[in-house]
Short mmCIF file of C-alpha atoms and ligand atoms in Angstrom, two decimals:
data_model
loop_
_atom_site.label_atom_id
_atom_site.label_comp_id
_atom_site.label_asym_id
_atom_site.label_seq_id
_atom_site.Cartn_x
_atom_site.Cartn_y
_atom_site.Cartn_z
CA UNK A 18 244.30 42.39 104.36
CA UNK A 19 242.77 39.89 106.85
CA UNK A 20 239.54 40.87 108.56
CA UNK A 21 238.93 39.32 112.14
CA UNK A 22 236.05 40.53 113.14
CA UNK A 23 232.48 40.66 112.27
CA UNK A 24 229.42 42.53 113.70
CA UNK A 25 226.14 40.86 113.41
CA UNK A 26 223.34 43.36 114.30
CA UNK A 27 220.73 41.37 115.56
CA UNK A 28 218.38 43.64 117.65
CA UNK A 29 215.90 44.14 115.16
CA UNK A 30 212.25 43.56 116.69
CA UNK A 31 211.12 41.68 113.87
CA UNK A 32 207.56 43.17 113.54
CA UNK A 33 207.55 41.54 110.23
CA UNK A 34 207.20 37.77 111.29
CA UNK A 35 204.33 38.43 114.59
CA UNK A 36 203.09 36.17 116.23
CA UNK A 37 206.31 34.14 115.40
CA UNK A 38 208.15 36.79 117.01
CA UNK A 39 206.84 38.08 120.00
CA UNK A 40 208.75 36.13 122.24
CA UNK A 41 211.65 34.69 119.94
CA UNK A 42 214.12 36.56 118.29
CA UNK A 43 213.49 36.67 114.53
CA UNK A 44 217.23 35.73 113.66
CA UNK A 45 216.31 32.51 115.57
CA UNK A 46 213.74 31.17 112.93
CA UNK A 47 215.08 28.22 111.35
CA UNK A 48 215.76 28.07 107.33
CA UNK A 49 215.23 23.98 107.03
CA UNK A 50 216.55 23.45 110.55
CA UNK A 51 219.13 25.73 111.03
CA UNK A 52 218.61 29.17 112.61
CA UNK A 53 219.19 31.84 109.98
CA UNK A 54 221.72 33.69 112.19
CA UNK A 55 223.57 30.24 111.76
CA UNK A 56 224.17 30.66 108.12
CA UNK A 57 225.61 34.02 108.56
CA UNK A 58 227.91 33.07 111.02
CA UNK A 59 229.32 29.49 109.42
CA UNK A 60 229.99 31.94 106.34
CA UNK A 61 232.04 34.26 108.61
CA UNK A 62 233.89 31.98 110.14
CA UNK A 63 234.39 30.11 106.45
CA UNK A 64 235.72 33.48 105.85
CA UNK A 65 238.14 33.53 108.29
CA UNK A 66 236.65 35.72 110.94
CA UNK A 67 237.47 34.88 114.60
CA UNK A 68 235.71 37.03 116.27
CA UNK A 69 231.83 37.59 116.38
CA UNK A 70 230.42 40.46 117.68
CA UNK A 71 226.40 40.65 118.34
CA UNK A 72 224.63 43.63 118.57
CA UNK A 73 221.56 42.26 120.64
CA UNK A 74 218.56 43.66 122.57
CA UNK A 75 216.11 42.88 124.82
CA UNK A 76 214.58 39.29 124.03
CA UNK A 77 217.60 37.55 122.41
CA UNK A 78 218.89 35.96 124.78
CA UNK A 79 218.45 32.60 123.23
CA UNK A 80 220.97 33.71 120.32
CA UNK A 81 223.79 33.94 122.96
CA UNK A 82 222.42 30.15 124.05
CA UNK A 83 222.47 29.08 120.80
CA UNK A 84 226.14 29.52 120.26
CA UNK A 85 227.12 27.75 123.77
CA UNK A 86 227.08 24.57 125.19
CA UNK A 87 223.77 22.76 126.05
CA UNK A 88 224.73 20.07 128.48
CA UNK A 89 221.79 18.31 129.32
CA UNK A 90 221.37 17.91 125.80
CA UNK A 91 224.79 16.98 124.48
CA UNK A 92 224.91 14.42 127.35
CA UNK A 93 221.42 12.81 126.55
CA UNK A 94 222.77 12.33 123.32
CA UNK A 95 226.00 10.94 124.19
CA UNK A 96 224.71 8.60 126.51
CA UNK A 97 221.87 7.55 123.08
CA UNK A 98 225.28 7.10 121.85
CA UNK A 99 223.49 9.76 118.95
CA UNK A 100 227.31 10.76 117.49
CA UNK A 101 226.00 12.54 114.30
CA UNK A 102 222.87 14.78 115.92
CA UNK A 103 225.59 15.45 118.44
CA UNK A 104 227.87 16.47 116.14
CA UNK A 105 225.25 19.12 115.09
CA UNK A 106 224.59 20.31 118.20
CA UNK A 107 227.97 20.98 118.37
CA UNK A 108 228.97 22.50 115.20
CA UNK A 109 228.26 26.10 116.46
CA UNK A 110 230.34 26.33 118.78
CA UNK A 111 233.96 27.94 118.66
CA UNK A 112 236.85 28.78 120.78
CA UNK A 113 235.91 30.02 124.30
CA UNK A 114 236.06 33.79 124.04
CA UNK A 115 235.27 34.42 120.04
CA UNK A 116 231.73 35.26 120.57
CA UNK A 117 230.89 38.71 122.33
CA UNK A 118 227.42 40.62 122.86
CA UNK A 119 226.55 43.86 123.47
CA UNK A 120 223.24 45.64 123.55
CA UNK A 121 221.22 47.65 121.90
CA UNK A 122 219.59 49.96 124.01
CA UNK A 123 217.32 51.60 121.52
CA UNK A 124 215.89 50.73 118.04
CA UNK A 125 218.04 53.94 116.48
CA UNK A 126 218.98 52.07 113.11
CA UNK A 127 221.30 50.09 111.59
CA UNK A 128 223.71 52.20 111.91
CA UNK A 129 223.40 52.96 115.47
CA UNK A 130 223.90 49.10 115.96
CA UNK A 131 227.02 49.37 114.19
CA UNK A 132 227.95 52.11 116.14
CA UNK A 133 227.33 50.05 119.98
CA UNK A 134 230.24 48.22 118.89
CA UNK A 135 232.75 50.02 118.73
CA UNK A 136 234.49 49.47 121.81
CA UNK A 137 234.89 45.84 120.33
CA UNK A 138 236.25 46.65 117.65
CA UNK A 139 238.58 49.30 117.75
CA UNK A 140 240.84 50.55 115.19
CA UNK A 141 240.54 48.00 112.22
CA UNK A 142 238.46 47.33 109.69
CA UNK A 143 235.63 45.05 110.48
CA UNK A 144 233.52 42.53 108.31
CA UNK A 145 229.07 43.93 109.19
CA UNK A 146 226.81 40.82 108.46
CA UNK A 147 223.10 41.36 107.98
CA UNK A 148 221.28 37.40 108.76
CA UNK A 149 218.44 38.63 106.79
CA UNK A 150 220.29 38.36 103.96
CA UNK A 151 221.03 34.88 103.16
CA UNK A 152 222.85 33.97 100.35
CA UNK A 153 224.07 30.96 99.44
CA UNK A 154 226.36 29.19 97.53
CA UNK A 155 229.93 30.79 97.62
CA UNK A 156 230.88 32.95 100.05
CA UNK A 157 230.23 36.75 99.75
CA UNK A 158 232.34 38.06 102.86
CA UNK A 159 235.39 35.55 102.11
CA UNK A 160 235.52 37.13 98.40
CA UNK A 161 234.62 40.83 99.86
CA UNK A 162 237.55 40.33 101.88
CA UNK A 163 240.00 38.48 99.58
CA UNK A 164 239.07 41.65 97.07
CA UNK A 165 239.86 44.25 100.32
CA UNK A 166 243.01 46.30 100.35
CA UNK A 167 240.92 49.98 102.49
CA UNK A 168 238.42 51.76 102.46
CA UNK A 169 235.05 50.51 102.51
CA UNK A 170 232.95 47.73 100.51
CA UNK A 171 229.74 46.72 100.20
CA UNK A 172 227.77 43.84 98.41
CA UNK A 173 225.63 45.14 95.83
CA UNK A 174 222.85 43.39 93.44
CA UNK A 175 220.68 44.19 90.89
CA UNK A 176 216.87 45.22 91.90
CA UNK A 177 213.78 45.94 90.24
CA UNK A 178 212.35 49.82 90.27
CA UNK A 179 209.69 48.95 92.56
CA UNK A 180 212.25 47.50 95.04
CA UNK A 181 214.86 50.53 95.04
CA UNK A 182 212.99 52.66 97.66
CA UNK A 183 213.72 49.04 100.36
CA UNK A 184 217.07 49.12 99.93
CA UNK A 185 220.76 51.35 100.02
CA UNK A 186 221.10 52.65 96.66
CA UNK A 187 224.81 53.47 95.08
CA UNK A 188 225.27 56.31 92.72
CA UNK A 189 227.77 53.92 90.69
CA UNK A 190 231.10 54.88 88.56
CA UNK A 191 233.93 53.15 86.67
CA UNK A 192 233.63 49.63 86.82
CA UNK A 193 236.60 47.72 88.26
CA UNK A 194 238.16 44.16 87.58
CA UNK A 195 237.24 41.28 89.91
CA UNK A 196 233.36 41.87 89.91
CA UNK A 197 233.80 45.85 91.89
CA UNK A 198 232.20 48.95 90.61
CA UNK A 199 233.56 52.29 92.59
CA UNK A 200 230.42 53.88 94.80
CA UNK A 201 230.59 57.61 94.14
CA UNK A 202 227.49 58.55 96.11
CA UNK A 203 224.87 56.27 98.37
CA UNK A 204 221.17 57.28 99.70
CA UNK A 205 219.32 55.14 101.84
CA UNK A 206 215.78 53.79 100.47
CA UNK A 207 215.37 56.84 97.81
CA UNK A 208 211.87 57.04 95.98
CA UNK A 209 212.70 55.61 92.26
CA UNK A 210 212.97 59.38 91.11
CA UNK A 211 215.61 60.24 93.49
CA UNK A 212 217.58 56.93 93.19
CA UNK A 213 220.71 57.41 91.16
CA UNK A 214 220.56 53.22 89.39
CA UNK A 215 218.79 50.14 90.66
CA UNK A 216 222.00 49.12 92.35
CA UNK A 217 221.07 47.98 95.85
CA UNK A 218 223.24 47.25 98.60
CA UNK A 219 223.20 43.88 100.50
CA UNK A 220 223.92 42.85 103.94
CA UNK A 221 227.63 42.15 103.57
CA UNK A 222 230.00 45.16 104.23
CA UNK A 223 233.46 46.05 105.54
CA UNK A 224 233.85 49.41 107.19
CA UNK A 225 236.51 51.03 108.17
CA UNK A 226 237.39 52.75 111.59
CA UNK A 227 236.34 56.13 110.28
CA UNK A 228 233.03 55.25 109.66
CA UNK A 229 232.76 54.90 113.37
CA UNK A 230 233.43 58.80 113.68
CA UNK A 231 230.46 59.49 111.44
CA UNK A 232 228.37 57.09 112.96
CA UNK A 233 229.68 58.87 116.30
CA UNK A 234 227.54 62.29 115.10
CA UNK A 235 224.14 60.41 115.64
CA UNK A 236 222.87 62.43 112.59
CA UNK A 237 219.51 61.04 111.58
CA UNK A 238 218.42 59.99 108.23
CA UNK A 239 215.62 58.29 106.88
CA UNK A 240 213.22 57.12 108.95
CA UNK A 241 214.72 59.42 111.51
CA UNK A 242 217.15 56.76 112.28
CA UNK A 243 221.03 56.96 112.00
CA UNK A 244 222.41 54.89 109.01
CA UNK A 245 225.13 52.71 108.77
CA UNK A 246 224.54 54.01 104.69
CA UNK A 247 224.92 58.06 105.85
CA UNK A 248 228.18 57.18 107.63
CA UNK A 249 229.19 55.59 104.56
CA UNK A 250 228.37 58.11 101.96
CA UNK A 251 230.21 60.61 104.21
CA UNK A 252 233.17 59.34 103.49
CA UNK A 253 233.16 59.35 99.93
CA UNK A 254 235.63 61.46 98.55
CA UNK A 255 237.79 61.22 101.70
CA UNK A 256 238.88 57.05 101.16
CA UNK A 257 237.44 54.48 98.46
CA UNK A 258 234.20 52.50 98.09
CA UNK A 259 233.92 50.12 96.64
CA UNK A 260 230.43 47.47 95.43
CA UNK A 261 230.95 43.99 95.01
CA UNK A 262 228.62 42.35 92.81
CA UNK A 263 227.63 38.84 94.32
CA UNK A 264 226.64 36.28 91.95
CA UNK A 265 225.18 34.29 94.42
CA UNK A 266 221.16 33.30 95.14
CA UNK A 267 220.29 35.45 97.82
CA UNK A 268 217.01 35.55 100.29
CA UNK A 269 215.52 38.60 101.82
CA UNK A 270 214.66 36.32 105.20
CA UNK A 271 213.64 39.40 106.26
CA UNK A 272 210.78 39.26 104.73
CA UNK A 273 207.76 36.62 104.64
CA UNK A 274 208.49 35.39 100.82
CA UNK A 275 212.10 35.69 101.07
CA UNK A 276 211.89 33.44 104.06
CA UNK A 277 209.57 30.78 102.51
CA UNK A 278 211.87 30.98 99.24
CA UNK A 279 215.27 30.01 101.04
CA UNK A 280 213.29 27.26 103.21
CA UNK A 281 211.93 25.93 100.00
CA UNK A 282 215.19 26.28 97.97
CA UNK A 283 217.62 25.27 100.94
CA UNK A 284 214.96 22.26 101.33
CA UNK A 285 215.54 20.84 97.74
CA UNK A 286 218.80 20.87 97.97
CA UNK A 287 218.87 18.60 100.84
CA UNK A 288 219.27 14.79 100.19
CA UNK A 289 217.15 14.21 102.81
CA UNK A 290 214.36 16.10 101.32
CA UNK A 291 214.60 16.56 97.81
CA UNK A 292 212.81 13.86 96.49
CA UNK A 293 210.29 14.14 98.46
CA UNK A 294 209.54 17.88 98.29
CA UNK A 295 210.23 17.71 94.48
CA UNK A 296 207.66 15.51 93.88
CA UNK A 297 205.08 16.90 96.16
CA UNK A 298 205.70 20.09 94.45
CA UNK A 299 204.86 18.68 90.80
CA UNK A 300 201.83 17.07 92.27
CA UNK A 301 201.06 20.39 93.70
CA UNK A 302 201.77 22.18 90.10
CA UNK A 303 199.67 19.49 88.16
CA UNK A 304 196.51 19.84 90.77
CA UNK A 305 196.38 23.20 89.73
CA UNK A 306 197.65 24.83 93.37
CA UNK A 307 200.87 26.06 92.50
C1 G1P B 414 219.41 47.64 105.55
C2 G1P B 414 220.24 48.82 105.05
C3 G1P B 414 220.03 49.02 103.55
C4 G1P B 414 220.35 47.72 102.82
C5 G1P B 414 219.51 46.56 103.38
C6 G1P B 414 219.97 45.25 102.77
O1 G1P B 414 218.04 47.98 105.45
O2 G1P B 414 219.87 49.98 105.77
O3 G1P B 414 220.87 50.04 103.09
O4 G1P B 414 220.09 47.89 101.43
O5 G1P B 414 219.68 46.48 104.80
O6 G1P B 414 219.19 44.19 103.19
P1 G1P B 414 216.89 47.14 106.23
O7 G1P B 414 216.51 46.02 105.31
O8 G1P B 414 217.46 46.67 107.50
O9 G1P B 414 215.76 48.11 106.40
#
């Protein structure tokens, strides 16, 4: 089935990066030199999603810029006669039309985000993409989707005990072909005694329309916010779920190491900056600092 559409909640606060944050959205810090909302929407569009729906909030503003035109720019560097920094000033942008935004109004959780775009997104199922979650190499949502007949899916990985209580937790059962476990049960950020494994969603799902009715309830869950995982687990039993088990590296950008990890990883895998990172880095490990 081909998915269209993707969601991108981006009206987090970003408490987690101040002072970085105060007055730029945290989506908006750059991984190398590419915003890290940039990654998750070249791998939807890699995907085959055409159009991209943001879930914004007060403050984020320069995300809708970001994706646009920037004229005084792009003609400073066509008249430097600067064709390749051009070029990627110009890579994010796509048809007229693809990109939509909606707010927000209220930090009410995940899947209250999910839930403000509805009216976008109407009655087919629709790709959610969490920028925090940066994973590279292949594409997650292109082989979530290639994988997708109904129902829902969601990326799952492997996490340590100590990490379960961050993260969705599946209750897991049989264990399908093409990397897909079935989900028989989900609770958001259980302690370790209540989580059912250590299998942890990721920020890569596709939802179905019905999980807009749950979400439509506004029941609260943990942290007294409504979750996109609640909606989900609600409608076990009444249509599949399914986990896909990425293989990829992925970053929590969400959080301080995370972000330093992908910047550092993304970094030496850049021709421009291998070398020269690699080296400093052995230097660094032979003085004794790292
Ligand atoms: C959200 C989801 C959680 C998921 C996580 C993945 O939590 O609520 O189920 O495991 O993303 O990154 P957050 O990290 O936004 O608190």
């Amino acid at each position: 089935m081909k998915i269209k559409k993707a969601i991108f909640p981006v009206g987090g606060l970003g408490t987690r990066f101040l002072p970085a944050t105060k007055s730029m959205p945290k989506e908006m810090l750059p991984v190398v030199d590419k915003p890290i909302i940039q990654y998750a929407v070249e791998e939807a569009a890699k995907a085959g999603i055409e159009q991209f729906i943001f879930v914004t909030s007060r403050g984020k503003s320069s995300i809708e810029n970001h994706f646009d035109h920037s004229f005084e720019l792009e003609n400073n560097l066509l008249l430097k006669g600067k064709k390749e920094t051009l070029k990627t000033a110009q890579e994010m942008l796509k048809i007229p039309g693809s990109f939509a935004y909606v707010r927000q109004q209220e930090p009410a959780g995940l899947g209250h985000a999910v839930w403000c775009a509805r009216h976008l997104v109407g009655n087919e199922p629709v790709a959610v993409i969490l920028a925090d979650d940066l994973i590279k190499g292949s594409n997650t949502i292109k082989e979530m989707i290639s994988n997708y007949s109904s129902g829902n899916m969601l990326a799952i990985m492997d996490v340590n005990n100590q990490d379960v209580s961050s993260y969705g937790i599946i209750s897991p059962g049989k264990t399908l072909e093409n990397n897909m476990t079935e989900i028989l049960g989900l609770i958001e950020k259980p302690s370790i005694d209540k989580a059912p494994s250590n299998m942890a969603v990721v920020g890569r799902y596709i939802i179905e329309p019905s999980v807009f009715k749950e979400l439509e309830k506004q029941n609260r869950g943990t942290s007294n916010e409504i979750q996109l995982t609640d909606a989900i687990a609600n409608r076990i039993g009444k249509s599949q779920c399914y986990g896909y088990k990425f293989t990829n590296d992925r970053f929590d950008c969400g959080s301080k190491l995370g972000f330093i990890q992908a910047n550092i990883k993304l970094s030496i895998e850049r021709d421009d900056l291998s070398e020269k990172l690699k080296s400093w880095l052995k230097e660094e490990f032979l003085n004794g600092y790292v």
